[in-house]
Amino acid sequence: MFDGSQATPTNIIQPRVNKSKHHNIADTHHYASAKQVNSNRRMASPSMHRRVGILCVVLAATICCPKGNALLCGRTAPLVHRHPSSLTAAGHDDWYIDDDDVHDGDNDHLELPGDKSNTKSDQDLRNDIGGNEQSEFPIESTPINNADTDNRFYFATCIPGLHEVLANELISFGASNVETQGSSGVRFEGNPKVGLKTILWCRTAHKVMELIASSTDGGHDYESDYSEGIRTSNDLYQFCKSAIHCPSLLGDGSGGLLTLSVSTTYASKVPKELCHSHYTALTVKNSLVDSVRELRDDSERPDVDVYDADVPLVAVIRGRRIDNGRRRDWRQRERNHHYEANFQAEEEESLVADVDIYRCLHSGGSAHRRGYRKMSSEDSDDAVIHRAAMKESLAAGLLLQAGWDKLVNAARGDGKGAVLIDPMTGSATLPVEAALIACDMAPGLSRIASWRSGDGSRNPHRYPPAIRWKSFSDLETWDELLNDAKSRAMTGMKFAASSMGNGKNNVSIYCNEKNPGAAQLARSSIKNAGVTRIVSLSEGDCIDWNLEKDDGISCTIPSRTIFVSNPPWGKRLSQDIDDSWVNLREFIRREAPGCEVWVLSGNKDLTKILRMKKSKSLAIRTADEELKWLQYHVFQKREVSV
């Protein structure tokens, strides 16, 4: 059997935790709202003195700066990418950026307007992705010298609980110094090509960002010392003006003025002047815009672009308290209302913020989307995905945790095949993601191919922000990665759909759904993803689903079959839930002897209905729900001789 449990690799740095009475273990899988954040939670790495607090991500106010000629700035030093020993990276516990909750300005690109069939052949995919075509939006190519030695510092976010899966992905892309940060983020290093590989190939990341400035940088060359914290909007304004080098970030004037956007993210309570996400983002934007105006004779400023900014910035604001040396009498606070006012003033005085500025390598919404789902009923006859459907990144992460990729790779080597079965498929997110993994299809290719624009605007996935930057990478490198990905996808599809000679394909994926509406969603997703050759959908109750074909041959392959399921567990749906779990239990007992079974559950009482002993489990948090990805081994039935 292929046990897909992800043991922590030796090259993933696991931060040590200070377990004093003032600190809690950072990895608690606790995803709180901004009001629930405990500012005293810390996680420390003694070598770097890195503070990691619970970060509840509120992606707010996407404020942008606009098109024109490149920005000039007075500072002569180029943008510095510091070593972590002198730079406190913003690693955060439970950093979960969810663009379903906060609109990112360009999330409707998945509607595929005007495409009625949404069916793409291999040739259509190649045409959509391009590579040799003449773009209507030419990108100025800036060759990068010594790309292999140009080390950058990145941060990637994911669904809480998938941090180790994400870390393993990053290592496979060539990232170094990979370090998990809490349960929903990973810090890593690498050259610009590693960053481009990540936004093209990573299946579990939601945001991929490069750190460009930090107020806690001990080795700074800023005009003022911000390591003691930022208190006011003017402090933030001056910090951004001195810390961010405009020519390196926004261009030197020869290629046009790059657009800019700013969003803010908070971790714990921050000073009063910085607590409003919109005005905090506006302060960062104004600082950079004013730097441009001061250094241009024509006083031209960047424009605002909320949909596809060339430089999408994320400002991470982390509050902390400093000791002002004054002793507080808590009992007097309770007795004296006047003291309460003074106490609050002292508390505000002791509160400061640390600020990290990142730039996002991609745009067009969260990277968890692939583009094969229908998000709106406008201009299409396809079924619209349900809001409770599993995110694509979660499905991919669970499959990687289950070892599906290892099983497929084994099938490539020995030709014995790989089978995945989902008896309660819902909208078929698990089977579709399994097919994309089996076909070696890069998620970035799916996003590129699915993009449709009614106004002729640039495809933000074909031309991501990272290749528009003046000091990062070039279009030629990105095109090489795309061409390689397209070649791998065609080879992978050919392998997966080829027959082993016994009536079975090298990769076979079977799924079943009882609900007609969900089955329609599943059929639409399978068709749009272009994996109908290896994914088969049945309709009906799983208790009646027989995995034997008409010729009597079973769909399963001993030791080469993984069963996965995301059955209803009460919080999403409410009808016949107990019966569903009973039917799932009977299906597993009948069809899965000798196989490995993985079940996602958010209700331990329902899980008991299976009457099976779990082998392993992975804790996942999505939205406000605590989930478990449970592994079971089903043993072969033994013949009893009398």
mmCIF file with all atom_site columns, N, CA, C and O in Angstrom, residues 438-477:
data_model
loop_
_atom_site.group_PDB
_atom_site.id
_atom_site.type_symbol
_atom_site.label_atom_id
_atom_site.label_alt_id
_atom_site.label_comp_id
_atom_site.label_asym_id
_atom_site.label_entity_id
_atom_site.label_seq_id
_atom_site.pdbx_PDB_ins_code
_atom_site.Cartn_x
_atom_site.Cartn_y
_atom_site.Cartn_z
_atom_site.occupancy
_atom_site.B_iso_or_equiv
_atom_site.pdbx_formal_charge
_atom_site.auth_seq_id
_atom_site.auth_comp_id
_atom_site.auth_asym_id
_atom_site.auth_atom_id
_atom_site.pdbx_PDB_model_num
ATOM 1   N N  . ALA A 1 438 ? -2.582  13.243 -11.699 1.00 0.00 ? 438 ALA A N  1
ATOM 2   C CA . ALA A 1 438 ? -2.176  12.082 -12.490 1.00 0.00 ? 438 ALA A CA 1
ATOM 3   C C  . ALA A 1 438 ? -1.691  12.481 -13.877 1.00 0.00 ? 438 ALA A C  1
ATOM 4   O O  . ALA A 1 438 ? -0.764  11.874 -14.423 1.00 0.00 ? 438 ALA A O  1
ATOM 5   N N  . CYS A 1 439 ? -2.296  13.510 -14.453 1.00 0.00 ? 439 CYS A N  1
ATOM 6   C CA . CYS A 1 439 ? -1.914  13.979 -15.790 1.00 0.00 ? 439 CYS A CA 1
ATOM 7   C C  . CYS A 1 439 ? -0.737  14.943 -15.760 1.00 0.00 ? 439 CYS A C  1
ATOM 8   O O  . CYS A 1 439 ? -0.314  15.436 -16.825 1.00 0.00 ? 439 CYS A O  1
ATOM 9   N N  . ASP A 1 440 ? -0.238  15.246 -14.566 1.00 0.00 ? 440 ASP A N  1
ATOM 10  C CA . ASP A 1 440 ? 0.886   16.179 -14.413 1.00 0.00 ? 440 ASP A CA 1
ATOM 11  C C  . ASP A 1 440 ? 0.545   17.549 -14.999 1.00 0.00 ? 440 ASP A C  1
ATOM 12  O O  . ASP A 1 440 ? 1.376   18.183 -15.658 1.00 0.00 ? 440 ASP A O  1
ATOM 13  N N  . MET A 1 441 ? -0.691  17.969 -14.771 1.00 0.00 ? 441 MET A N  1
ATOM 14  C CA . MET A 1 441 ? -1.159  19.269 -15.255 1.00 0.00 ? 441 MET A CA 1
ATOM 15  C C  . MET A 1 441 ? -0.896  20.338 -14.200 1.00 0.00 ? 441 MET A C  1
ATOM 16  O O  . MET A 1 441 ? -1.360  20.236 -13.067 1.00 0.00 ? 441 MET A O  1
ATOM 17  N N  . ALA A 1 442 ? -0.137  21.352 -14.551 1.00 0.00 ? 442 ALA A N  1
ATOM 18  C CA . ALA A 1 442 ? 0.158   22.447 -13.626 1.00 0.00 ? 442 ALA A CA 1
ATOM 19  C C  . ALA A 1 442 ? -1.099  23.263 -13.376 1.00 0.00 ? 442 ALA A C  1
ATOM 20  O O  . ALA A 1 442 ? -1.814  23.608 -14.321 1.00 0.00 ? 442 ALA A O  1
ATOM 21  N N  . PRO A 1 443 ? -1.402  23.603 -12.114 1.00 0.00 ? 443 PRO A N  1
ATOM 22  C CA . PRO A 1 443 ? -2.583  24.438 -11.836 1.00 0.00 ? 443 PRO A CA 1
ATOM 23  C C  . PRO A 1 443 ? -2.564  25.761 -12.583 1.00 0.00 ? 443 PRO A C  1
ATOM 24  O O  . PRO A 1 443 ? -3.606  26.266 -12.982 1.00 0.00 ? 443 PRO A O  1
ATOM 25  N N  . GLY A 1 444 ? -1.356  26.314 -12.783 1.00 0.00 ? 444 GLY A N  1
ATOM 26  C CA . GLY A 1 444 ? -1.258  27.573 -13.496 1.00 0.00 ? 444 GLY A CA 1
ATOM 27  C C  . GLY A 1 444 ? -1.730  27.477 -14.930 1.00 0.00 ? 444 GLY A C  1
ATOM 28  O O  . GLY A 1 444 ? -2.294  28.434 -15.479 1.00 0.00 ? 444 GLY A O  1
ATOM 29  N N  . LEU A 1 445 ? -1.529  26.322 -15.562 1.00 0.00 ? 445 LEU A N  1
ATOM 30  C CA . LEU A 1 445 ? -2.016  26.146 -16.932 1.00 0.00 ? 445 LEU A CA 1
ATOM 31  C C  . LEU A 1 445 ? -3.533  26.167 -16.979 1.00 0.00 ? 445 LEU A C  1
ATOM 32  O O  . LEU A 1 445 ? -4.131  26.724 -17.899 1.00 0.00 ? 445 LEU A O  1
ATOM 33  N N  . SER A 1 446 ? -4.162  25.532 -15.993 1.00 0.00 ? 446 SER A N  1
ATOM 34  C CA . SER A 1 446 ? -5.628  25.535 -15.945 1.00 0.00 ? 446 SER A CA 1
ATOM 35  C C  . SER A 1 446 ? -6.163  26.947 -15.793 1.00 0.00 ? 446 SER A C  1
ATOM 36  O O  . SER A 1 446 ? -7.158  27.320 -16.420 1.00 0.00 ? 446 SER A O  1
ATOM 37  N N  . ARG A 1 447 ? -5.522  27.743 -14.965 1.00 0.00 ? 447 ARG A N  1
ATOM 38  C CA . ARG A 1 447 ? -5.979  29.126 -14.778 1.00 0.00 ? 447 ARG A CA 1
ATOM 39  C C  . ARG A 1 447 ? -5.814  29.937 -16.058 1.00 0.00 ? 447 ARG A C  1
ATOM 40  O O  . ARG A 1 447 ? -6.670  30.754 -16.405 1.00 0.00 ? 447 ARG A O  1
ATOM 41  N N  . ILE A 1 448 ? -4.702  29.735 -16.750 1.00 0.00 ? 448 ILE A N  1
ATOM 42  C CA . ILE A 1 448 ? -4.465  30.459 -17.998 1.00 0.00 ? 448 ILE A CA 1
ATOM 43  C C  . ILE A 1 448 ? -5.516  30.091 -19.048 1.00 0.00 ? 448 ILE A C  1
ATOM 44  O O  . ILE A 1 448 ? -6.115  30.951 -19.699 1.00 0.00 ? 448 ILE A O  1
ATOM 45  N N  . ALA A 1 449 ? -5.766  28.787 -19.192 1.00 0.00 ? 449 ALA A N  1
ATOM 46  C CA . ALA A 1 449 ? -6.682  28.322 -20.229 1.00 0.00 ? 449 ALA A CA 1
ATOM 47  C C  . ALA A 1 449 ? -8.122  28.711 -19.948 1.00 0.00 ? 449 ALA A C  1
ATOM 48  O O  . ALA A 1 449 ? -8.919  28.868 -20.874 1.00 0.00 ? 449 ALA A O  1
ATOM 49  N N  . SER A 1 450 ? -8.485  28.868 -18.680 1.00 0.00 ? 450 SER A N  1
ATOM 50  C CA . SER A 1 450 ? -9.879  29.140 -18.340 1.00 0.00 ? 450 SER A CA 1
ATOM 51  C C  . SER A 1 450 ? -10.224 30.622 -18.372 1.00 0.00 ? 450 SER A C  1
ATOM 52  O O  . SER A 1 450 ? -11.389 30.989 -18.290 1.00 0.00 ? 450 SER A O  1
ATOM 53  N N  . TRP A 1 451 ? -9.234  31.474 -18.499 1.00 0.00 ? 451 TRP A N  1
ATOM 54  C CA . TRP A 1 451 ? -9.493  32.913 -18.447 1.00 0.00 ? 451 TRP A CA 1
ATOM 55  C C  . TRP A 1 451 ? -10.303 33.376 -19.651 1.00 0.00 ? 451 TRP A C  1
ATOM 56  O O  . TRP A 1 451 ? -9.993  33.052 -20.792 1.00 0.00 ? 451 TRP A O  1
ATOM 57  N N  . ARG A 1 452 ? -11.351 34.117 -19.363 1.00 0.00 ? 452 ARG A N  1
ATOM 58  C CA . ARG A 1 452 ? -12.159 34.735 -20.411 1.00 0.00 ? 452 ARG A CA 1
ATOM 59  C C  . ARG A 1 452 ? -12.418 36.175 -20.017 1.00 0.00 ? 452 ARG A C  1
ATOM 60  O O  . ARG A 1 452 ? -12.784 36.457 -18.875 1.00 0.00 ? 452 ARG A O  1
ATOM 61  N N  . SER A 1 453 ? -12.245 37.074 -20.953 1.00 0.00 ? 453 SER A N  1
ATOM 62  C CA . SER A 1 453 ? -12.472 38.489 -20.670 1.00 0.00 ? 453 SER A CA 1
ATOM 63  C C  . SER A 1 453 ? -13.322 39.084 -21.775 1.00 0.00 ? 453 SER A C  1
ATOM 64  O O  . SER A 1 453 ? -12.968 39.003 -22.958 1.00 0.00 ? 453 SER A O  1
ATOM 65  N N  . GLY A 1 454 ? -14.421 39.674 -21.376 1.00 0.00 ? 454 GLY A N  1
ATOM 66  C CA . GLY A 1 454 ? -15.302 40.282 -22.361 1.00 0.00 ? 454 GLY A CA 1
ATOM 67  C C  . GLY A 1 454 ? -14.808 41.621 -22.868 1.00 0.00 ? 454 GLY A C  1
ATOM 68  O O  . GLY A 1 454 ? -15.238 42.089 -23.923 1.00 0.00 ? 454 GLY A O  1
ATOM 69  N N  . ASP A 1 455 ? -13.886 42.262 -22.118 1.00 0.00 ? 455 ASP A N  1
ATOM 70  C CA . ASP A 1 455 ? -13.422 43.599 -22.514 1.00 0.00 ? 455 ASP A CA 1
ATOM 71  C C  . ASP A 1 455 ? -12.024 43.573 -23.118 1.00 0.00 ? 455 ASP A C  1
ATOM 72  O O  . ASP A 1 455 ? -11.418 44.624 -23.335 1.00 0.00 ? 455 ASP A O  1
ATOM 73  N N  . GLY A 1 456 ? -11.482 42.381 -23.369 1.00 0.00 ? 456 GLY A N  1
ATOM 74  C CA . GLY A 1 456 ? -10.164 42.300 -23.989 1.00 0.00 ? 456 GLY A CA 1
ATOM 75  C C  . GLY A 1 456 ? -9.015  42.606 -23.072 1.00 0.00 ? 456 GLY A C  1
ATOM 76  O O  . GLY A 1 456 ? -7.901  42.883 -23.540 1.00 0.00 ? 456 GLY A O  1
ATOM 77  N N  . SER A 1 457 ? -9.230  42.567 -21.773 1.00 0.00 ? 457 SER A N  1
ATOM 78  C CA . SER A 1 457 ? -8.158  42.874 -20.836 1.00 0.00 ? 457 SER A CA 1
ATOM 79  C C  . SER A 1 457 ? -7.129  41.750 -20.793 1.00 0.00 ? 457 SER A C  1
ATOM 80  O O  . SER A 1 457 ? -7.382  40.628 -21.210 1.00 0.00 ? 457 SER A O  1
ATOM 81  N N  . ARG A 1 458 ? -5.974  42.061 -20.272 1.00 0.00 ? 458 ARG A N  1
ATOM 82  C CA . ARG A 1 458 ? -4.858  41.127 -20.218 1.00 0.00 ? 458 ARG A CA 1
ATOM 83  C C  . ARG A 1 458 ? -5.175  39.943 -19.306 1.00 0.00 ? 458 ARG A C  1
ATOM 84  O O  . ARG A 1 458 ? -5.791  40.091 -18.254 1.00 0.00 ? 458 ARG A O  1
ATOM 85  N N  . ASN A 1 459 ? -4.733  38.768 -19.709 1.00 0.00 ? 459 ASN A N  1
ATOM 86  C CA . ASN A 1 459 ? -4.888  37.577 -18.886 1.00 0.00 ? 459 ASN A CA 1
ATOM 87  C C  . ASN A 1 459 ? -3.878  37.649 -17.743 1.00 0.00 ? 459 ASN A C  1
ATOM 88  O O  . ASN A 1 459 ? -2.676  37.525 -17.962 1.00 0.00 ? 459 ASN A O  1
ATOM 89  N N  . PRO A 1 460 ? -4.335  37.837 -16.489 1.00 0.00 ? 460 PRO A N  1
ATOM 90  C CA . PRO A 1 460 ? -3.394  38.014 -15.378 1.00 0.00 ? 460 PRO A CA 1
ATOM 91  C C  . PRO A 1 460 ? -2.636  36.742 -15.031 1.00 0.00 ? 460 PRO A C  1
ATOM 92  O O  . PRO A 1 460 ? -1.619  36.805 -14.329 1.00 0.00 ? 460 PRO A O  1
ATOM 93  N N  . HIS A 1 461 ? -3.105  35.583 -15.511 1.00 0.00 ? 461 HIS A N  1
ATOM 94  C CA . HIS A 1 461 ? -2.414  34.330 -15.245 1.00 0.00 ? 461 HIS A CA 1
ATOM 95  C C  . HIS A 1 461 ? -1.355  34.050 -16.309 1.00 0.00 ? 461 HIS A C  1
ATOM 96  O O  . HIS A 1 461 ? -0.315  33.460 -16.006 1.00 0.00 ? 461 HIS A O  1
ATOM 97  N N  . ARG A 1 462 ? -1.615  34.484 -17.527 1.00 0.00 ? 462 ARG A N  1
ATOM 98  C CA . ARG A 1 462 ? -0.615  34.342 -18.597 1.00 0.00 ? 462 ARG A CA 1
ATOM 99  C C  . ARG A 1 462 ? 0.533   35.315 -18.382 1.00 0.00 ? 462 ARG A C  1
ATOM 100 O O  . ARG A 1 462 ? 1.696   35.000 -18.672 1.00 0.00 ? 462 ARG A O  1
ATOM 101 N N  . TYR A 1 463 ? 0.220   36.501 -17.892 1.00 0.00 ? 463 TYR A N  1
ATOM 102 C CA . TYR A 1 463 ? 1.244   37.511 -17.623 1.00 0.00 ? 463 TYR A CA 1
ATOM 103 C C  . TYR A 1 463 ? 1.148   37.942 -16.162 1.00 0.00 ? 463 TYR A C  1
ATOM 104 O O  . TYR A 1 463 ? 0.604   39.006 -15.848 1.00 0.00 ? 463 TYR A O  1
ATOM 105 N N  . PRO A 1 464 ? 1.623   37.131 -15.230 1.00 0.00 ? 464 PRO A N  1
ATOM 106 C CA . PRO A 1 464 ? 1.507   37.463 -13.806 1.00 0.00 ? 464 PRO A CA 1
ATOM 107 C C  . PRO A 1 464 ? 2.366   38.668 -13.444 1.00 0.00 ? 464 PRO A C  1
ATOM 108 O O  . PRO A 1 464 ? 3.313   39.012 -14.173 1.00 0.00 ? 464 PRO A O  1
ATOM 109 N N  . PRO A 1 465 ? 2.046   39.317 -12.337 1.00 0.00 ? 465 PRO A N  1
ATOM 110 C CA . PRO A 1 465 ? 2.812   40.493 -11.934 1.00 0.00 ? 465 PRO A CA 1
ATOM 111 C C  . PRO A 1 465 ? 4.317   40.256 -11.853 1.00 0.00 ? 465 PRO A C  1
ATOM 112 O O  . PRO A 1 465 ? 5.107   41.136 -12.188 1.00 0.00 ? 465 PRO A O  1
ATOM 113 N N  . ALA A 1 466 ? 4.728   39.066 -11.428 1.00 0.00 ? 466 ALA A N  1
ATOM 114 C CA . ALA A 1 466 ? 6.153   38.813 -11.203 1.00 0.00 ? 466 ALA A CA 1
ATOM 115 C C  . ALA A 1 466 ? 6.994   39.024 -12.455 1.00 0.00 ? 466 ALA A C  1
ATOM 116 O O  . ALA A 1 466 ? 8.152   39.455 -12.362 1.00 0.00 ? 466 ALA A O  1
ATOM 117 N N  . ILE A 1 467 ? 6.452   38.742 -13.650 1.00 0.00 ? 467 ILE A N  1
ATOM 118 C CA . ILE A 1 467 ? 7.253   38.916 -14.864 1.00 0.00 ? 467 ILE A CA 1
ATOM 119 C C  . ILE A 1 467 ? 7.189   40.347 -15.379 1.00 0.00 ? 467 ILE A C  1
ATOM 120 O O  . ILE A 1 467 ? 7.863   40.676 -16.348 1.00 0.00 ? 467 ILE A O  1
ATOM 121 N N  . ARG A 1 468 ? 6.395   41.195 -14.742 1.00 0.00 ? 468 ARG A N  1
ATOM 122 C CA . ARG A 1 468 ? 6.336   42.611 -15.131 1.00 0.00 ? 468 ARG A CA 1
ATOM 123 C C  . ARG A 1 468 ? 7.291   43.453 -14.299 1.00 0.00 ? 468 ARG A C  1
ATOM 124 O O  . ARG A 1 468 ? 7.528   44.625 -14.616 1.00 0.00 ? 468 ARG A O  1
ATOM 125 N N  . TRP A 1 469 ? 7.824   42.878 -13.234 1.00 0.00 ? 469 TRP A N  1
ATOM 126 C CA . TRP A 1 469 ? 8.712   43.642 -12.357 1.00 0.00 ? 469 TRP A CA 1
ATOM 127 C C  . TRP A 1 469 ? 10.059  43.860 -13.024 1.00 0.00 ? 469 TRP A C  1
ATOM 128 O O  . TRP A 1 469 ? 10.545  43.026 -13.792 1.00 0.00 ? 469 TRP A O  1
ATOM 129 N N  . LYS A 1 470 ? 10.675  44.969 -12.680 1.00 0.00 ? 470 LYS A N  1
ATOM 130 C CA . LYS A 1 470 ? 11.929  45.360 -13.313 1.00 0.00 ? 470 LYS A CA 1
ATOM 131 C C  . LYS A 1 470 ? 13.125  44.574 -12.767 1.00 0.00 ? 470 LYS A C  1
ATOM 132 O O  . LYS A 1 470 ? 14.133  44.458 -13.434 1.00 0.00 ? 470 LYS A O  1
ATOM 133 N N  . SER A 1 471 ? 13.017  44.059 -11.573 1.00 0.00 ? 471 SER A N  1
ATOM 134 C CA . SER A 1 471 ? 14.189  43.457 -10.935 1.00 0.00 ? 471 SER A CA 1
ATOM 135 C C  . SER A 1 471 ? 13.927  42.026 -10.490 1.00 0.00 ? 471 SER A C  1
ATOM 136 O O  . SER A 1 471 ? 14.492  41.562 -9.509  1.00 0.00 ? 471 SER A O  1
ATOM 137 N N  . PHE A 1 472 ? 13.066  41.321 -11.236 1.00 0.00 ? 472 PHE A N  1
ATOM 138 C CA . PHE A 1 472 ? 12.739  39.969 -10.792 1.00 0.00 ? 472 PHE A CA 1
ATOM 139 C C  . PHE A 1 472 ? 13.073  38.935 -11.870 1.00 0.00 ? 472 PHE A C  1
ATOM 140 O O  . PHE A 1 472 ? 14.053  38.227 -11.773 1.00 0.00 ? 472 PHE A O  1
ATOM 141 N N  . SER A 1 473 ? 12.265  38.829 -12.887 1.00 0.00 ? 473 SER A N  1
ATOM 142 C CA . SER A 1 473 ? 12.521  37.838 -13.924 1.00 0.00 ? 473 SER A CA 1
ATOM 143 C C  . SER A 1 473 ? 12.068  38.401 -15.263 1.00 0.00 ? 473 SER A C  1
ATOM 144 O O  . SER A 1 473 ? 11.708  39.566 -15.371 1.00 0.00 ? 473 SER A O  1
ATOM 145 N N  . ASP A 1 474 ? 12.089  37.560 -16.286 1.00 0.00 ? 474 ASP A N  1
ATOM 146 C CA . ASP A 1 474 ? 11.743  38.027 -17.619 1.00 0.00 ? 474 ASP A CA 1
ATOM 147 C C  . ASP A 1 474 ? 10.721  37.098 -18.266 1.00 0.00 ? 474 ASP A C  1
ATOM 148 O O  . ASP A 1 474 ? 10.462  35.993 -17.789 1.00 0.00 ? 474 ASP A O  1
ATOM 149 N N  . LEU A 1 475 ? 10.148  37.561 -19.352 1.00 0.00 ? 475 LEU A N  1
ATOM 150 C CA . LEU A 1 475 ? 9.118   36.800 -20.052 1.00 0.00 ? 475 LEU A CA 1
ATOM 151 C C  . LEU A 1 475 ? 9.685   35.527 -20.654 1.00 0.00 ? 475 LEU A C  1
ATOM 152 O O  . LEU A 1 475 ? 8.985   34.504 -20.721 1.00 0.00 ? 475 LEU A O  1
ATOM 153 N N  . GLU A 1 476 ? 10.943  35.558 -21.092 1.00 0.00 ? 476 GLU A N  1
ATOM 154 C CA . GLU A 1 476 ? 11.539  34.369 -21.695 1.00 0.00 ? 476 GLU A CA 1
ATOM 155 C C  . GLU A 1 476 ? 11.603  33.212 -20.699 1.00 0.00 ? 476 GLU A C  1
ATOM 156 O O  . GLU A 1 476 ? 11.293  32.062 -21.034 1.00 0.00 ? 476 GLU A O  1
ATOM 157 N N  . THR A 1 477 ? 11.991  33.510 -19.469 1.00 0.00 ? 477 THR A N  1
ATOM 158 C CA . THR A 1 477 ? 12.050  32.459 -18.445 1.00 0.00 ? 477 THR A CA 1
ATOM 159 C C  . THR A 1 477 ? 10.668  31.900 -18.162 1.00 0.00 ? 477 THR A C  1
ATOM 160 O O  . THR A 1 477 ? 10.484  30.679 -18.036 1.00 0.00 ? 477 THR A O  1
#
